[in-house]
Tab-separated table of C-alpha atoms in Angstrom:
chain	number	residue	atom	x	y	z
A	1	MET	CA	88.980	91.836	89.200
A	2	ARG	CA	87.818	94.470	86.711
A	3	MET	CA	85.696	96.161	89.397
A	4	LEU	CA	88.634	96.081	91.794
A	5	ARG	CA	90.972	97.683	89.240
A	6	SER	CA	88.321	100.256	88.378
A	7	SER	CA	87.882	101.160	92.056
A	8	TYR	CA	91.655	101.477	92.504
A	9	ALA	CA	91.882	103.655	89.377
A	10	SER	CA	89.347	106.059	90.934
A	11	LEU	CA	91.735	106.829	93.820
A	12	THR	CA	93.797	110.012	93.773
A	13	PRO	CA	97.593	109.653	93.932
A	14	ARG	CA	97.507	110.682	97.628
A	15	GLU	CA	94.773	108.159	98.407
A	16	ARG	CA	96.906	105.456	96.750
A	17	GLU	CA	99.874	106.449	98.929
A	18	VAL	CA	97.713	106.335	102.064
A	19	MET	CA	96.239	102.971	101.058
A	20	ALA	CA	99.684	101.454	100.450
A	21	LEU	CA	100.967	102.575	103.853
A	22	VAL	CA	97.796	101.582	105.720
A	23	VAL	CA	97.717	98.070	104.238
A	24	SER	CA	101.410	97.666	105.072
A	25	GLY	CA	100.401	97.907	108.730
A	26	LEU	CA	101.200	101.503	109.664
A	27	LEU	CA	98.966	103.413	112.061
A	28	ASN	CA	97.313	106.671	110.959
A	29	LYS	CA	99.847	108.671	112.966
A	30	GLN	CA	102.744	106.826	111.296
A	31	VAL	CA	101.218	107.312	107.830
A	32	GLY	CA	100.931	111.033	108.576
A	33	GLY	CA	104.580	111.132	109.622
A	34	GLU	CA	105.672	109.337	106.437
A	35	LEU	CA	103.705	111.668	104.177
A	36	GLY	CA	104.141	114.884	106.157
A	37	ILE	CA	100.395	115.323	106.760
A	38	SER	CA	98.275	115.380	109.915
A	39	GLU	CA	96.645	112.308	111.396
A	40	ILE	CA	93.221	113.882	110.774
A	41	THR	CA	94.056	114.287	107.076
A	42	VAL	CA	95.155	110.634	106.968
A	43	LYS	CA	91.793	109.628	108.481
A	44	ALA	CA	89.969	111.629	105.796
A	45	HIS	CA	91.977	110.011	102.991
A	46	ARG	CA	91.593	106.584	104.559
A	47	GLY	CA	87.826	107.048	104.795
A	48	ARG	CA	87.628	107.976	101.107
A	49	VAL	CA	89.824	104.977	100.202
A	50	MET	CA	87.537	102.623	102.139
A	51	ARG	CA	84.451	104.111	100.473
A	52	LYS	CA	85.868	104.149	96.918
A	53	MET	CA	87.254	100.618	97.257
A	54	ASN	CA	83.993	99.376	98.860
A	55	ALA	CA	86.032	97.862	101.685
A	56	ARG	CA	84.051	96.778	104.739
A	57	SER	CA	87.120	96.535	106.973
A	58	LEU	CA	90.870	97.041	107.006
A	59	ALA	CA	91.328	93.280	106.541
A	60	ASN	CA	89.098	93.465	103.466
A	61	LEU	CA	91.208	96.351	102.107
A	62	VAL	CA	94.420	94.363	102.709
A	63	LYS	CA	92.974	91.437	100.714
A	64	MET	CA	92.085	93.813	97.882
A	65	ALA	CA	95.616	95.235	97.894
A	66	ALA	CA	97.017	91.698	97.702
A	67	LYS	CA	94.781	90.875	94.734
A	68	LEU	CA	95.981	94.048	93.047
A	69	GLN	CA	99.539	92.971	93.938
A	70	LEU	CA	100.173	96.204	95.828
A	71	THR	CA	101.742	94.273	98.710
A	72	PRO	CA	103.559	90.960	98.857
A	73	LEU	CA	101.096	88.164	99.571
A	74	SER	CA	103.035	87.160	102.683
A	75	GLU	CA	102.179	90.510	104.281
A	76	ALA	CA	98.489	90.089	103.536
A	77	HIS	CA	98.104	87.009	105.757
């Protein structure tokens, strides 16, 4: 859990926003629309989030978000 919190703490505020929207099920294009940034920029942020969080897949990232209580557990399943 400490490693997970440490990884999350290393994210920038924008990367945290992108992570929250991605794990809630939005597509890159939708995340871009929500945040007022391009889809390509979302992909760049998402890539950095995956790398910093050491997530092997989106499902893995969703599980991490649930452990960090960033999303309701019901959404993570």
